[in-house]
Tab-separated table of C-alpha atoms and ligand atoms in Angstrom:
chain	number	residue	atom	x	y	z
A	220	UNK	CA	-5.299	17.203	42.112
A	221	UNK	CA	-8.686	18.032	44.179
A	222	UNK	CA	-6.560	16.437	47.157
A	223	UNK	CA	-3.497	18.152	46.378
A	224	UNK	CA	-3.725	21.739	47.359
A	225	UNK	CA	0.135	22.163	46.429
A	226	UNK	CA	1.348	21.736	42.874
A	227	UNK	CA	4.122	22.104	40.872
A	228	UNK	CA	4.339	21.674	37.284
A	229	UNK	CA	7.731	20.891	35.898
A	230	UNK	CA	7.653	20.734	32.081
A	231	UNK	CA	10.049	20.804	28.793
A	232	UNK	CA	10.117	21.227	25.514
A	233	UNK	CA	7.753	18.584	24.770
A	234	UNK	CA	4.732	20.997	26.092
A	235	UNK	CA	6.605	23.698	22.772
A	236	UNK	CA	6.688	20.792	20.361
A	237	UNK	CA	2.705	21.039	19.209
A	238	UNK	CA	3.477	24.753	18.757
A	239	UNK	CA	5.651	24.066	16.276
A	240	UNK	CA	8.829	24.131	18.074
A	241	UNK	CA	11.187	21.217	17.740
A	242	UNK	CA	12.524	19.382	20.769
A	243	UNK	CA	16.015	18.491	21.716
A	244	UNK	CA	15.510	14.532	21.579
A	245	UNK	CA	12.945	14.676	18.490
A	246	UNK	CA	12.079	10.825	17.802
A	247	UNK	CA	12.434	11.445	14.031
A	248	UNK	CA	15.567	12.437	14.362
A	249	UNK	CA	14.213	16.232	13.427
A	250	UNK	CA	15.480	17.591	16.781
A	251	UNK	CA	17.802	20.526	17.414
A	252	UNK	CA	20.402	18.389	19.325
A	253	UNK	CA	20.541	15.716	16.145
A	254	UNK	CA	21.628	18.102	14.140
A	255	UNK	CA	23.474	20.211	16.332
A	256	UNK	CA	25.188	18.466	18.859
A	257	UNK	CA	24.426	20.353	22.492
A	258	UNK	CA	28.423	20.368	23.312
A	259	UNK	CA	28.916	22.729	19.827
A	260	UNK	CA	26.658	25.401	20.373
A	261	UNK	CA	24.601	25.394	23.957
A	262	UNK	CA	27.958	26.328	25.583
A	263	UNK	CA	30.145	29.590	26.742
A	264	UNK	CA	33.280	27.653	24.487
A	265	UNK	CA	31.197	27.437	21.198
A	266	UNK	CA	30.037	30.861	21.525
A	267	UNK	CA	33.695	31.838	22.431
A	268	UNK	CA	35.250	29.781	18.971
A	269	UNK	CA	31.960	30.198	16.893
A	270	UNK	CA	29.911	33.367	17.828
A	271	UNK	CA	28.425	33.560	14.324
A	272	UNK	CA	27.738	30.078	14.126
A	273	UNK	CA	25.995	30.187	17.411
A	274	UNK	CA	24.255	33.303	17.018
A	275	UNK	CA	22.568	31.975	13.763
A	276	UNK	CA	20.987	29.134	15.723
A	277	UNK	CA	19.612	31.246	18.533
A	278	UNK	CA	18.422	33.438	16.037
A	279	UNK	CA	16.703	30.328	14.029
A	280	UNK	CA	15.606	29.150	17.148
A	281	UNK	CA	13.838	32.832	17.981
A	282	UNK	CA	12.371	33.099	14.876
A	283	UNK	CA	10.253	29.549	15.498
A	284	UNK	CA	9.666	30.683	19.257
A	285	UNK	CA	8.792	34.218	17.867
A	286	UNK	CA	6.129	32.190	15.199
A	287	UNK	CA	4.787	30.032	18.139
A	288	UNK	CA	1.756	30.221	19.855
A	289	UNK	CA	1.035	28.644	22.738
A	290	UNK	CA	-0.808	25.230	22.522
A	291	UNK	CA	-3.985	23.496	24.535
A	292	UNK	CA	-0.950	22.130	27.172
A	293	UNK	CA	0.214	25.448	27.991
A	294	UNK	CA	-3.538	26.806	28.116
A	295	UNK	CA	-4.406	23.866	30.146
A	296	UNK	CA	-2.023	24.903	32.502
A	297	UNK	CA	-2.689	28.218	32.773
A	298	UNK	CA	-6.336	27.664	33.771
A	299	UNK	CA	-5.615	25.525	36.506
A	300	UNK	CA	-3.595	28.411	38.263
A	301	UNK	CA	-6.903	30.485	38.035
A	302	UNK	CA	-8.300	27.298	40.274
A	303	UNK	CA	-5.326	26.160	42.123
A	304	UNK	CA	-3.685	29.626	43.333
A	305	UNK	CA	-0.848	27.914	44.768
A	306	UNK	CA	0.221	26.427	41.505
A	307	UNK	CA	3.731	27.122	40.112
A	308	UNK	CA	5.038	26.375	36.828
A	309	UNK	CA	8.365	25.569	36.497
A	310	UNK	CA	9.819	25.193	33.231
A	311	UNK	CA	13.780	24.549	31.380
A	312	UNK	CA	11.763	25.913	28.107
A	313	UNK	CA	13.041	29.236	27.224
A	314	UNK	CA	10.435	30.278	24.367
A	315	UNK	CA	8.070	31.859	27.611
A	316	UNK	CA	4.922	30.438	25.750
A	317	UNK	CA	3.473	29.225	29.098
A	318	UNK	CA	3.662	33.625	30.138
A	319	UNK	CA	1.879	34.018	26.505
A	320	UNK	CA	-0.480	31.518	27.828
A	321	UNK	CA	-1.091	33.351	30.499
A	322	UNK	CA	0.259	31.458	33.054
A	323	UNK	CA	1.827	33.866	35.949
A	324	UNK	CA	5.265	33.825	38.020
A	325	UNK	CA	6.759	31.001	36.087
A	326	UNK	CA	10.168	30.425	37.004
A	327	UNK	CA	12.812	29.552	34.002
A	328	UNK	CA	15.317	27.513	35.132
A	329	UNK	CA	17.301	27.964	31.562
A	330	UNK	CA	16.759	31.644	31.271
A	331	UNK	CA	14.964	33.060	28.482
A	332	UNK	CA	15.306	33.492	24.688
A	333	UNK	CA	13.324	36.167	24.164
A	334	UNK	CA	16.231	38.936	25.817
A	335	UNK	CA	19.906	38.912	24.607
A	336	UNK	CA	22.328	40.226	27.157
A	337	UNK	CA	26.604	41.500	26.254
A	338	UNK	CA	28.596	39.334	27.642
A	339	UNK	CA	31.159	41.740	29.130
A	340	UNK	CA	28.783	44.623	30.573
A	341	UNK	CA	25.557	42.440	31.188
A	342	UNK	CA	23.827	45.006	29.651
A	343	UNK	CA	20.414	43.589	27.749
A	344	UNK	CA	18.401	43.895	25.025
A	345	UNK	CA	15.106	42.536	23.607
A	346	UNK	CA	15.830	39.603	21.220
A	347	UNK	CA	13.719	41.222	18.773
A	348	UNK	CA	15.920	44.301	18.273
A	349	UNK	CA	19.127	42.284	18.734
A	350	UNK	CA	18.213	40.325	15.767
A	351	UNK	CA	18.097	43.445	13.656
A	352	UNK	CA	21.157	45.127	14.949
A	353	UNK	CA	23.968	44.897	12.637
A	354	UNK	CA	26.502	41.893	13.226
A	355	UNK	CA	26.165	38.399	14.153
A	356	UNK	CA	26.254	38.225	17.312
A	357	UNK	CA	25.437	42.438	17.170
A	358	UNK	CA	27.965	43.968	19.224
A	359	UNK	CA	27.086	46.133	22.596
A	360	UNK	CA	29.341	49.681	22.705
A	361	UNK	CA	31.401	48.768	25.387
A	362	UNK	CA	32.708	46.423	22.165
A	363	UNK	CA	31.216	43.191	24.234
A	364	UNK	CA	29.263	40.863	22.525
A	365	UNK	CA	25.123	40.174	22.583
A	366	UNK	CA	23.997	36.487	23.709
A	367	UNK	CA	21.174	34.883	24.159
A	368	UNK	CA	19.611	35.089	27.977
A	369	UNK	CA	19.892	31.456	28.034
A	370	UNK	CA	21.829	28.941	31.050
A	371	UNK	CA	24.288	27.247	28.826
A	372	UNK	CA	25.847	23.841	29.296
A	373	UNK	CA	28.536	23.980	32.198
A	374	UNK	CA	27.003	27.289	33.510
A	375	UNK	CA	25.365	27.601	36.597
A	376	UNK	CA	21.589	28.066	36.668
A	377	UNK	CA	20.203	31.755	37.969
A	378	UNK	CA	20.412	30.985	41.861
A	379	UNK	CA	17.122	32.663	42.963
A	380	UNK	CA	15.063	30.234	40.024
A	381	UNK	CA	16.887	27.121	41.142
A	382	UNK	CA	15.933	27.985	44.781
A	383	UNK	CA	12.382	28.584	44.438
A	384	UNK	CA	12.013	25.447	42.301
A	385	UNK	CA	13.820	23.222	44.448
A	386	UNK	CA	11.692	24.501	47.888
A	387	UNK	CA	8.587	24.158	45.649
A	388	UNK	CA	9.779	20.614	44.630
A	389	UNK	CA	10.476	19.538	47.958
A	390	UNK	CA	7.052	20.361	49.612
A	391	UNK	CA	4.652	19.766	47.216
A	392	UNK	CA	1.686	17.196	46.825
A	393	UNK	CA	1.789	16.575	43.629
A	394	UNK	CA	4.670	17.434	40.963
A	395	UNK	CA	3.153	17.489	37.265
A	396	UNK	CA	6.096	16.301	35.343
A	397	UNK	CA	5.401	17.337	31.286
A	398	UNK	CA	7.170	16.385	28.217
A	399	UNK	CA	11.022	16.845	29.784
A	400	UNK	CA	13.783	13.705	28.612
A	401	UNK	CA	14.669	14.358	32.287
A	402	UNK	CA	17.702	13.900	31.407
A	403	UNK	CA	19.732	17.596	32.290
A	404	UNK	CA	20.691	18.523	35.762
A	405	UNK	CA	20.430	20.150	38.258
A	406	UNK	CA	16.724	20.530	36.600
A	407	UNK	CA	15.875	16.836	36.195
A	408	UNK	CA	16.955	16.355	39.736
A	409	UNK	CA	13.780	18.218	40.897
A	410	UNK	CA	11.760	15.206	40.291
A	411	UNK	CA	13.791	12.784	42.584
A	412	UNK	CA	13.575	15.802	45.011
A	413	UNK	CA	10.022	15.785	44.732
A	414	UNK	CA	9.845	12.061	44.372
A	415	UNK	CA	12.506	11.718	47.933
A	416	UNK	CA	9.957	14.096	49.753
A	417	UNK	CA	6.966	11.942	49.086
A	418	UNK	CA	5.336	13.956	46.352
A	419	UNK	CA	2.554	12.285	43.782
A	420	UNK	CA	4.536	12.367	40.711
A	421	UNK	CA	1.949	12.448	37.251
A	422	UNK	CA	4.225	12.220	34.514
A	423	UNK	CA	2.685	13.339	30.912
A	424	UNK	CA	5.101	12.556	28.168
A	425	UNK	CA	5.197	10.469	24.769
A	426	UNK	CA	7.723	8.150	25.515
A	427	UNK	CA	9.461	6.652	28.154
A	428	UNK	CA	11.827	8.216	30.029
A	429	UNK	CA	14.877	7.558	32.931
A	430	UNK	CA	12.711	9.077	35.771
A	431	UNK	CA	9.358	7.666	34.567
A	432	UNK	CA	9.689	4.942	37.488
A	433	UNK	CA	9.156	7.651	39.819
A	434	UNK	CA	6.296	8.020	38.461
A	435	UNK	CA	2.465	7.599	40.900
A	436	UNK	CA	1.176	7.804	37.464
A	437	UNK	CA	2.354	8.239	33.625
A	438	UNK	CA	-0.273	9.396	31.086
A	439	UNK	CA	2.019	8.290	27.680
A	440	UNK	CA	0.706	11.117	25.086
A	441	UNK	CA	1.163	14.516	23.474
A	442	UNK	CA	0.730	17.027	25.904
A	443	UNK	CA	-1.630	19.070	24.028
A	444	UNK	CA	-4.098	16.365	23.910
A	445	UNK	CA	-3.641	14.705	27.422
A	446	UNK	CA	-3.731	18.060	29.492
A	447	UNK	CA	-6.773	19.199	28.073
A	448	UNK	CA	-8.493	15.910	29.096
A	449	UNK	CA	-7.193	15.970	32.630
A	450	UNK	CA	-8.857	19.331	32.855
A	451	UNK	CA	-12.154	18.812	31.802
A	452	UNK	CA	-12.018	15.305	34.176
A	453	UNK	CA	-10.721	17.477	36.992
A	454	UNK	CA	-13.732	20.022	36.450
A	455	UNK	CA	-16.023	17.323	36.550
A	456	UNK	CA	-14.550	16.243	39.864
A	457	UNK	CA	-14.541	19.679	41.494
A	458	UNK	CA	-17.971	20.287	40.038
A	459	UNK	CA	-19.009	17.275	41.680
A	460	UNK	CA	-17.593	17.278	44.858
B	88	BV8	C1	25.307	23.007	35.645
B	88	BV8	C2	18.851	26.290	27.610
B	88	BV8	C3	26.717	23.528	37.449
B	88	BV8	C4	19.744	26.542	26.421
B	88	BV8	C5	19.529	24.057	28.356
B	88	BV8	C6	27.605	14.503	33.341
B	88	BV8	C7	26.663	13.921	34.180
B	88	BV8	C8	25.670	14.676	34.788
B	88	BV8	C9	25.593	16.043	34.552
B	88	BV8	C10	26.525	16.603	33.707
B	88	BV8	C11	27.533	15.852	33.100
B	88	BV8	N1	28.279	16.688	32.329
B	88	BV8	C12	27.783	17.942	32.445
B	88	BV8	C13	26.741	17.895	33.290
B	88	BV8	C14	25.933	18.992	33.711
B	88	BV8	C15	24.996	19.366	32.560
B	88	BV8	C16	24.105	18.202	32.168
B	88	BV8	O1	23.171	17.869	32.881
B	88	BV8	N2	24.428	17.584	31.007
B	88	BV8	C17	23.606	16.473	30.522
B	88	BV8	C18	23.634	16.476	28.993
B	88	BV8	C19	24.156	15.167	31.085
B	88	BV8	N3	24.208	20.430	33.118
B	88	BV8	C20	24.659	21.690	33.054
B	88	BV8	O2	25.697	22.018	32.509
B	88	BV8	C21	23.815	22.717	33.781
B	88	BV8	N4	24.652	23.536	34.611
B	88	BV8	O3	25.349	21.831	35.878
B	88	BV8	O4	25.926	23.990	36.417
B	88	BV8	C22	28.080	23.570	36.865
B	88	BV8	C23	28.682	24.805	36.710
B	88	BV8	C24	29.969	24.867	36.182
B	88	BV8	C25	30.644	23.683	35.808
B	88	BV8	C26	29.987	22.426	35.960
B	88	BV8	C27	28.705	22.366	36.481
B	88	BV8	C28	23.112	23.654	32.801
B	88	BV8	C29	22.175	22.868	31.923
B	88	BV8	C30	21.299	23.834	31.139
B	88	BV8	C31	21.601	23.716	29.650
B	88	BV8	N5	20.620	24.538	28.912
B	88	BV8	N6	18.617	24.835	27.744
B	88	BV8	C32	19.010	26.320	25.125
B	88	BV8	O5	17.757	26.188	25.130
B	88	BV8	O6	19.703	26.284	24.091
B	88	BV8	S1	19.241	22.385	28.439
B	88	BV8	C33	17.921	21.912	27.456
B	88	BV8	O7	17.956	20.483	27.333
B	88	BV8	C34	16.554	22.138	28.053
B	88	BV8	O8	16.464	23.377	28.692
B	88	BV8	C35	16.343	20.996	29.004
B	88	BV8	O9	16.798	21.296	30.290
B	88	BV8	C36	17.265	19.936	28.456
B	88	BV8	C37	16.503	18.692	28.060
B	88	BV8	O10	15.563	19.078	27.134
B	88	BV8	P1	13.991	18.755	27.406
B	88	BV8	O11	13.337	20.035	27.768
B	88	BV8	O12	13.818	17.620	28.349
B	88	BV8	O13	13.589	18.349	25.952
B	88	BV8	P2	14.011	17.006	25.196
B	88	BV8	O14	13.918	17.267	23.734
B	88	BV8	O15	15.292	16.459	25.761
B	88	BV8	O16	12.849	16.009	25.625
B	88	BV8	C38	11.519	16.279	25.193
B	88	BV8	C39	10.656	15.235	25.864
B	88	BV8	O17	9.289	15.498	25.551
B	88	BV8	C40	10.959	13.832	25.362
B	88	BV8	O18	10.853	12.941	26.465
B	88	BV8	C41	9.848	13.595	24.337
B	88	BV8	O19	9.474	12.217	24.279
B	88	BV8	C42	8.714	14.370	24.928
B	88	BV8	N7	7.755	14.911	23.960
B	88	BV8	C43	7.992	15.341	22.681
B	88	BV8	N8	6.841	15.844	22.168
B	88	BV8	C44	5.891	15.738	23.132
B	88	BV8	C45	6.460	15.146	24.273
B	88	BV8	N9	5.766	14.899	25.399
B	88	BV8	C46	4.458	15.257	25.410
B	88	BV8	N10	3.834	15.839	24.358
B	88	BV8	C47	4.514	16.087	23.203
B	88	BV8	N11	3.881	16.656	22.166
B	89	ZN	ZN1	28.400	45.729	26.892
């Protein structure tokens, strides 16, 4: 990083999980997608069949990303953009805990949980009046539906997001690749983008994962205690230098 003057920062919800957030691919089995399976609810046709039943796990889901607070990852990250101005986050987490971090101009790739929008005017809302409006899903009064701000499964990702990302991907120096299963495209695909362009790829995660062979170098630990390190190291360095 005291080399790399450009760097991206790619993470998932593995940076959330020491907030108290569960991931997708939880080892113990404790993650969202174990229990619910991504094809019944993180898609347009579950919301269509089940609104209720998809509402109430958005609106679990808030409630845990409303409770969160941002952990020594996120933190970590957000002090390197005071040092490395160039630095852009880019994250498929939509619980905007690296923004409460104080991390600046992140770009969501899977939109946001913390707005609802109605699905036939577009109109939105804040998720935390949503949640209290009567009705689940609440209903907007052009008699459309409120979802959750989030890119589902099958829909596209917000064009402008996907853009930046990918241009930041594909000239960077170093992509900072934290606690994703790297498994969900067009997102995961920014690392072999990265990787295709010649980028350093540091990859920060607990376990193994398909793209960790692109990988310059894999730190194999909980965010929250690995990103912390790499700062104070990298401090040392700069202080040095
Ligand atoms: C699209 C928001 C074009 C919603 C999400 C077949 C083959 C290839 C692709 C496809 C296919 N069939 C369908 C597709 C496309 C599909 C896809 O990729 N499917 C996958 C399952 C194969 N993609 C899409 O549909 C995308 N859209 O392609 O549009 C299009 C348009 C029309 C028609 C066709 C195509 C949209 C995808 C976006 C879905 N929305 N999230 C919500 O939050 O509910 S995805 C969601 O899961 C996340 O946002 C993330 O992107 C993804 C994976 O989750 P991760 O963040 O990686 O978390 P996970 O739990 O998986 O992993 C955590 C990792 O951290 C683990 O490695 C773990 O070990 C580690 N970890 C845990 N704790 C820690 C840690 N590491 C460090 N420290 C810790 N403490
Ligand atoms: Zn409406």
């Amino acid at each position: 990083m005291r080399e790399a003057p450009t760097i991206v920062v790619f993470t998932g919800a593995g940076i959330s999980q020491e907030s108290g957030i569960p991931t997708f691919r939880d080892e113990e089995g404790r993650g969202l997608w174990e229990r619910f399976r991504p094809e019944e609810l993180a898609t347009p046709e579950a919301f269509a069949a089940h609104p209720e039943v998809v509402w109430r796990w958005y609106r679990w889901r808030f409630e845990k990303v409303r409770a969160a607070s941002p952990n020594a990852g996120h933190l970590a990250i957000a002090s390197w953009q005071a040092r490395f101005p160039t630095l852009l986050v880019v994250t498929q987490n939509v619980d905007r805990l690296h923004q409460r971090a104080g991390s600046r101009d992140v770009v969501e790739l899977h939109g946001d949980l913390w707005t609802a929008r109605c699905d036939r005017c577009g109109r939105e809302v804040e998720m935390t009046a949503a949640i209290d409006m009567p009705g689940e899903p609440p209903r907007c009064g052009c008699g459309g539906r409120y979802r959750p701000n989030v890119v589902w499964f099958g829909e596209t990702l917000p064009y402008a997001a996907f853009e930046r990302a990918h241009r930041a991907a594909a000239g960077c120096d170093l992509l900072l690749v934290v606690g994703t299963s790297a498994r969900v495209y067009p997102a995961a695909g920014l690392i072999e983008v990265a990787a295709a362009a010649g980028s350093a790829i540091v990859e920060v995660n607990r376990d193994e994962t398909p793209l960790s062979p692109l990988a310059t170098r894999t730190f194999r630990g909980a965010a929250g205690a690995v990103l912390p390190r790499l700062a104070d190291e990298l401090e040392r360095w700069l202080s040095r230098s």
